[in-house]
Every structure is written in structure tokens, then in C-alpha cells.
Short mmCIF file of C-alpha atoms in Angstrom, two decimals:
data_model
loop_
_atom_site.label_atom_id
_atom_site.label_comp_id
_atom_site.label_asym_id
_atom_site.label_seq_id
_atom_site.Cartn_x
_atom_site.Cartn_y
_atom_site.Cartn_z
CA MET G 84 0.00 0.00 0.00
CA SER G 85 1.30 3.49 -0.87
CA GLY G 86 2.20 6.03 1.78
CA SER G 87 -1.01 8.00 1.19
CA GLY G 88 -3.05 4.78 1.25
CA GLN G 89 -1.44 3.76 4.54
CA ARG G 90 -2.22 7.17 6.04
CA VAL G 91 -5.89 6.86 5.06
CA LEU G 92 -6.00 3.35 6.51
CA ASN G 93 -4.43 4.49 9.78
CA LEU G 94 -6.80 7.45 10.01
CA LEU G 95 -9.95 5.39 9.39
CA ARG G 96 -8.80 2.76 11.87
CA LYS G 97 -8.25 5.39 14.54
CA MET G 98 -11.62 7.03 13.81
CA ILE G 99 -13.28 3.66 14.40
CA ILE G 100 -11.34 3.15 17.65
CA ASP G 101 -12.23 6.63 18.89
CA GLY G 102 -15.92 6.17 18.08
CA GLU G 103 -16.10 8.78 15.31
CA PHE G 104 -17.57 5.95 13.25
CA PRO G 105 -19.75 4.17 15.82
CA ALA G 106 -20.72 0.51 15.64
CA GLY G 107 -23.46 -0.08 13.10
CA GLU G 108 -22.76 3.04 11.06
CA ARG G 109 -22.77 2.50 7.30
CA LEU G 110 -19.70 3.70 5.42
CA ALA G 111 -19.57 4.37 1.69
CA GLU G 112 -16.61 5.39 -0.47
CA ILE G 113 -17.75 8.76 -1.80
CA PRO G 114 -18.91 10.44 1.45
CA THR G 115 -15.93 9.02 3.35
CA ALA G 116 -13.49 10.27 0.70
CA GLU G 117 -15.14 13.70 0.79
CA ARG G 118 -14.96 13.79 4.59
CA LEU G 119 -11.24 12.97 4.53
CA GLY G 120 -10.46 15.16 1.54
CA VAL G 121 -8.94 12.33 -0.50
CA SER G 122 -9.78 10.39 -3.65
CA ARG G 123 -11.93 7.26 -3.62
CA MET G 124 -9.08 4.81 -4.35
CA PRO G 125 -7.24 4.96 -0.98
CA VAL G 126 -10.62 4.80 0.80
CA ARG G 127 -11.60 1.73 -1.22
CA MET G 128 -8.31 0.03 -0.37
CA ALA G 129 -8.63 0.99 3.30
CA PHE G 130 -12.17 -0.43 3.49
CA ARG G 131 -10.94 -3.76 2.12
CA ALA G 132 -8.06 -3.85 4.61
CA LEU G 133 -10.34 -2.98 7.53
CA GLU G 134 -12.75 -5.71 6.45
CA GLN G 135 -9.88 -8.20 6.57
CA GLU G 136 -8.97 -6.92 10.04
CA GLY G 137 -12.52 -7.51 11.25
CA LEU G 138 -13.39 -3.86 11.83
CA LEU G 139 -15.85 -3.53 8.95
CA ILE G 140 -18.59 -5.81 7.62
CA ARG G 141 -19.37 -5.75 3.90
CA LEU G 142 -22.92 -4.88 2.91
CA GLY G 143 -22.59 -5.90 -0.71
CA ALA G 144 -23.08 -2.98 -3.10
CA ARG G 145 -24.25 -0.79 -0.19
CA GLY G 146 -20.79 -0.35 1.28
CA PHE G 147 -19.69 -1.43 4.76
CA THR G 148 -20.83 -1.16 8.34
CA VAL G 149 -18.68 -0.76 11.45
CA LYS G 150 -18.51 -3.94 13.51
CA GLN G 151 -19.58 -3.92 17.14
CA MET G 152 -16.54 -4.42 19.42
CA THR G 153 -15.89 -4.45 23.14
CA ALA G 154 -12.72 -3.95 25.13
CA ASP G 155 -12.77 -7.69 25.87
CA ASP G 156 -12.99 -8.47 22.15
CA LEU G 157 -9.88 -6.42 21.43
CA ALA G 158 -7.90 -7.75 24.38
CA GLY G 159 -8.84 -11.36 23.62
CA ALA G 160 -7.78 -11.16 19.98
CA VAL G 161 -4.44 -9.58 20.86
CA GLU G 162 -3.81 -12.13 23.60
CA VAL G 163 -4.40 -15.01 21.20
CA ARG G 164 -1.86 -13.51 18.80
CA GLY G 165 0.60 -13.20 21.67
CA VAL G 166 0.21 -16.90 22.50
CA LEU G 167 0.73 -17.94 18.86
CA GLU G 168 3.70 -15.66 18.26
CA GLY G 169 5.18 -16.67 21.61
CA LEU G 170 5.01 -20.31 20.55
CA ALA G 171 6.62 -19.41 17.22
CA ALA G 172 9.46 -17.61 19.00
CA ARG G 173 10.10 -20.52 21.37
CA GLN G 174 10.22 -23.04 18.55
CA ALA G 175 12.43 -20.75 16.46
CA ALA G 176 14.91 -20.32 19.31
CA GLU G 177 15.00 -24.06 19.97
CA ARG G 178 15.49 -24.89 16.27
CA GLY G 179 18.14 -22.26 15.76
CA ILE G 180 17.77 -19.17 13.58
CA PRO G 181 18.80 -19.70 9.92
CA THR G 182 21.35 -17.25 8.57
CA GLY G 183 18.92 -15.58 6.18
CA ILE G 184 16.30 -14.96 8.86
CA ARG G 185 18.97 -13.79 11.29
CA GLU G 186 19.98 -11.15 8.75
CA VAL G 187 16.36 -10.03 8.35
CA LEU G 188 15.91 -9.65 12.11
CA LEU G 189 19.15 -7.72 12.55
CA SER G 190 18.31 -5.51 9.58
CA CYS G 191 14.94 -4.68 11.14
CA LEU G 192 16.66 -3.73 14.39
CA GLU G 193 19.19 -1.54 12.60
CA GLN G 194 16.52 0.24 10.55
CA GLY G 195 14.41 0.81 13.65
CA ASP G 196 17.41 2.17 15.55
CA GLN G 197 18.05 4.68 12.77
CA LEU G 198 14.38 5.66 12.73
CA PHE G 199 14.21 6.42 16.46
CA ALA G 200 17.74 7.79 16.92
CA LYS G 201 16.67 11.38 16.25
CA GLY G 202 14.31 11.34 19.24
CA TYR G 203 11.04 12.00 17.45
CA VAL G 204 8.90 10.58 14.62
CA CYS G 205 6.79 11.96 11.79
CA GLU G 206 3.96 10.21 9.97
CA GLU G 207 6.35 8.99 7.27
CA ASP G 208 8.54 7.39 9.96
CA LEU G 209 5.56 5.52 11.37
CA ALA G 210 4.60 4.26 7.91
CA GLU G 211 8.17 2.99 7.52
CA TYR G 212 8.08 1.35 10.94
CA HIS G 213 4.83 -0.36 9.98
CA ASP G 214 6.73 -2.17 7.21
CA ILE G 215 9.71 -2.93 9.47
CA ASN G 216 7.38 -4.35 12.09
CA LYS G 217 5.60 -6.61 9.60
CA ARG G 218 8.90 -8.03 8.32
CA PHE G 219 10.16 -8.58 11.86
CA HIS G 220 7.12 -10.53 13.01
CA GLN G 221 6.93 -12.53 9.78
CA ALA G 222 10.61 -13.51 10.14
CA ILE G 223 9.89 -15.05 13.55
CA ILE G 224 6.94 -16.99 12.15
CA ASP G 225 9.12 -18.20 9.27
CA ALA G 226 11.89 -19.22 11.67
CA SER G 227 9.50 -21.45 13.62
CA ASN G 228 8.98 -23.54 10.45
CA ASN G 229 5.53 -24.39 11.78
CA MET G 230 2.76 -24.01 9.21
CA ALA G 231 0.09 -24.67 11.84
CA ILE G 232 1.10 -21.45 13.64
CA ALA G 233 1.08 -19.47 10.39
CA GLU G 234 -2.38 -20.79 9.50
CA ALA G 235 -3.76 -20.10 12.97
CA LEU G 236 -2.42 -16.55 12.85
CA ALA G 237 -3.98 -16.03 9.42
CA ARG G 238 -7.38 -17.03 10.82
CA ASN G 239 -6.90 -14.89 13.92
CA GLU G 240 -6.08 -11.83 11.81
CA HIS G 241 -9.74 -11.52 10.88
CA LEU G 242 -10.47 -10.55 14.48
CA PRO G 243 -10.29 -6.83 15.33
CA PHE G 244 -6.71 -5.68 16.02
CA ALA G 245 -5.33 -9.19 16.01
CA SER G 246 -3.20 -8.48 12.94
CA VAL G 247 0.33 -7.19 13.27
CA SER G 248 -0.66 -4.68 10.58
CA SER G 249 -3.23 -3.04 12.84
CA LEU G 250 -1.51 0.12 13.97
CA ALA G 251 -3.61 2.99 15.29
CA VAL G 252 -1.69 6.25 15.10
CA ASP G 253 -2.55 9.53 16.81
CA ARG G 254 -1.42 12.16 14.30
CA ASN G 255 -2.09 14.88 16.87
CA ASP G 256 0.36 13.52 19.46
CA LEU G 257 3.47 12.27 17.71
CA ALA G 258 5.50 12.65 20.91
CA LEU G 259 3.27 9.99 22.46
CA GLU G 260 3.63 7.84 19.36
CA TYR G 261 7.42 8.09 19.56
CA ARG G 262 7.34 6.69 23.10
CA ARG G 263 4.95 3.87 22.13
CA PHE G 264 6.74 2.73 19.02
CA ASN G 265 10.22 3.10 20.51
CA PHE G 266 9.09 0.95 23.44
CA ALA G 267 7.90 -1.73 21.01
CA HIS G 268 11.19 -1.53 19.13
CA MET G 269 13.17 -2.05 22.34
CA GLN G 270 11.13 -5.20 22.90
CA HIS G 271 12.21 -6.34 19.43
CA HIS G 272 15.82 -6.05 20.60
CA THR G 273 15.18 -8.21 23.65
CA VAL G 274 13.41 -10.95 21.71
CA VAL G 275 16.20 -11.11 19.12
CA ASP G 276 18.72 -11.49 21.94
CA ALA G 277 16.70 -14.43 23.29
CA LEU G 278 16.25 -15.98 19.83
CA LEU G 279 19.93 -15.84 18.94
CA SER G 280 20.89 -17.15 22.38
CA GLY G 281 18.63 -20.17 21.97
CA GLN G 282 16.55 -19.18 25.00
CA GLY G 283 13.17 -20.55 23.96
CA ALA G 284 11.20 -19.94 27.15
CA ARG G 285 12.49 -16.36 27.40
CA ALA G 286 11.71 -15.65 23.72
CA GLU G 287 8.17 -16.96 24.20
CA MET G 288 7.59 -14.83 27.27
CA ILE G 289 8.86 -11.67 25.57
CA MET G 290 6.68 -12.15 22.49
CA ARG G 291 3.59 -12.75 24.60
CA GLU G 292 4.40 -9.63 26.60
CA HIS G 293 5.08 -7.73 23.38
CA ALA G 294 1.56 -8.41 22.11
CA ASN G 295 -0.09 -7.39 25.38
CA ALA G 296 2.19 -4.65 26.69
CA THR G 297 0.44 -1.56 25.40
CA LEU G 298 -2.96 -2.95 26.31
CA ARG G 299 -1.84 -3.20 29.93
CA TYR G 300 0.67 -0.35 30.26
CA ALA G 301 -0.90 2.64 28.51
CA HIS G 302 0.10 4.82 31.48
CA LEU G 303 3.77 4.37 30.55
CA PHE G 304 3.22 6.50 27.47
CA GLY G 305 1.45 9.36 29.17
CA SER G 306 -2.00 8.55 27.81
CA ALA G 307 -5.30 7.32 29.14
CA PRO G 308 -6.95 5.79 26.07
CA ARG G 309 -10.67 5.21 25.57
CA ASP G 310 -11.80 2.10 27.43
CA GLY G 311 -8.25 1.77 28.80
CA LEU G 312 -6.96 0.52 25.45
CA LYS G 313 -4.30 1.83 23.13
CA ILE G 314 -3.35 -0.53 20.34
CA ILE G 315 0.12 -0.92 18.90
CA GLN G 316 1.38 -4.21 17.54
#
């Protein structure tokens, strides 16, 4: 997805989280594009992505409707992902990390370090980190060499905010977003250390914590999100 498409996706996702598009509201391309001041194409692509994430329900030719969600729904979906990715990390550490995947993981760490080194982030940085994050998590799944985990994660991704791609960004508080995303990146460093050291139990624990951390520790970032939730994955 292009940078502009990713920005529209992030914005719509956050509007759903914040209740600007309440559960049951019907969304159509043209009025949504006009409201956001963008063309129909990025809105169309965002709707499809949000349907895959479980946030929207297709109404055929009549557009989409916002799915009803509760705080328990969000927390449960993220916790399931944490269990699956934790298992993948443990098995990867116990099997040993192949050279190619090791290089991917270290490259993701290096790129993230460069991104956060300046002490702040802009929207373009967060779009770049979105891609880094996806590659990092996929590398761990690949290293587990367990298709059952990959298939279970694929099914789980249809639940709201269970996908590693589901990043909700507050464009109005990028200082907060710097703290959140940098925290997640530091967790990436710790899990790579465990993976390369062959510490399976530790790698599993870190990945489970990584999935749940910002659900439980929103106060660390100086924010009190709606319903106590602030999603970053």
C-alpha cells in the first residue's frame, strides 16, 4: 500500500477506535473520501483492509458497516496472537535461527534504531516502521517452520486488532507515538537477543508480553486511552 493509502487506513482505523464511526454506522466510499479530503481509491483500499482486520462488515453494493466491538474483544484477539507468536518464538529459538532470517531480524533492528535515533517521529517514519514491524514478526513466524502457527495466525487476523498490521496512530500527538513505538522496538531487541541465544522460554515470554504490553501499560506513554486501550502491535 502506498504512503497515502497507509495514512488513510491508519486514520480510518483510529476514527473507528475513537468512536467517530460508531458501531453499526454505514460507510460508503464517496462520502468518506469527501470527509477525509482524498480520492476514492485509498478509501476503497482501506475499506478492504479494515474488512480483513474484522473492523468492517461488507454490505454488498451498499458499502460497509462498522462492527460492534468491546474492550474484551480487542484484548482477547491480541492475547491469542501473543500466544501464537510466543510459541513461534520458542520453537524458532529451539530450532536455531537460519542465517537468512537472522539477517532479516538484525536488519529490522538496525533500521528501527536509525528511525528512532533522532528522538522523534513523523507520519512517514511511522509508515516505515509499519513495514519494518511486519517483516520482523513474519521472520519469527518463518523461523518457527511451523505451518500450523502461520495458518492459525492467518485465521486470527480476521479478528479486530489481532493483525500485526493493525496500527492505530494519533497524528495529533506524535511525541506519544514516539514513546509507544520506541518501546515496542526495544522489545524487538530483547526478543532477538533471546532468539539468537537459543533461550526458547524467554523468547516466548517476551513475544507474549510484546503483544499485550500496550494494552496493559498505557500509562507508561502518558496517555489514558478510551476504554483503557491503546493498540500498537
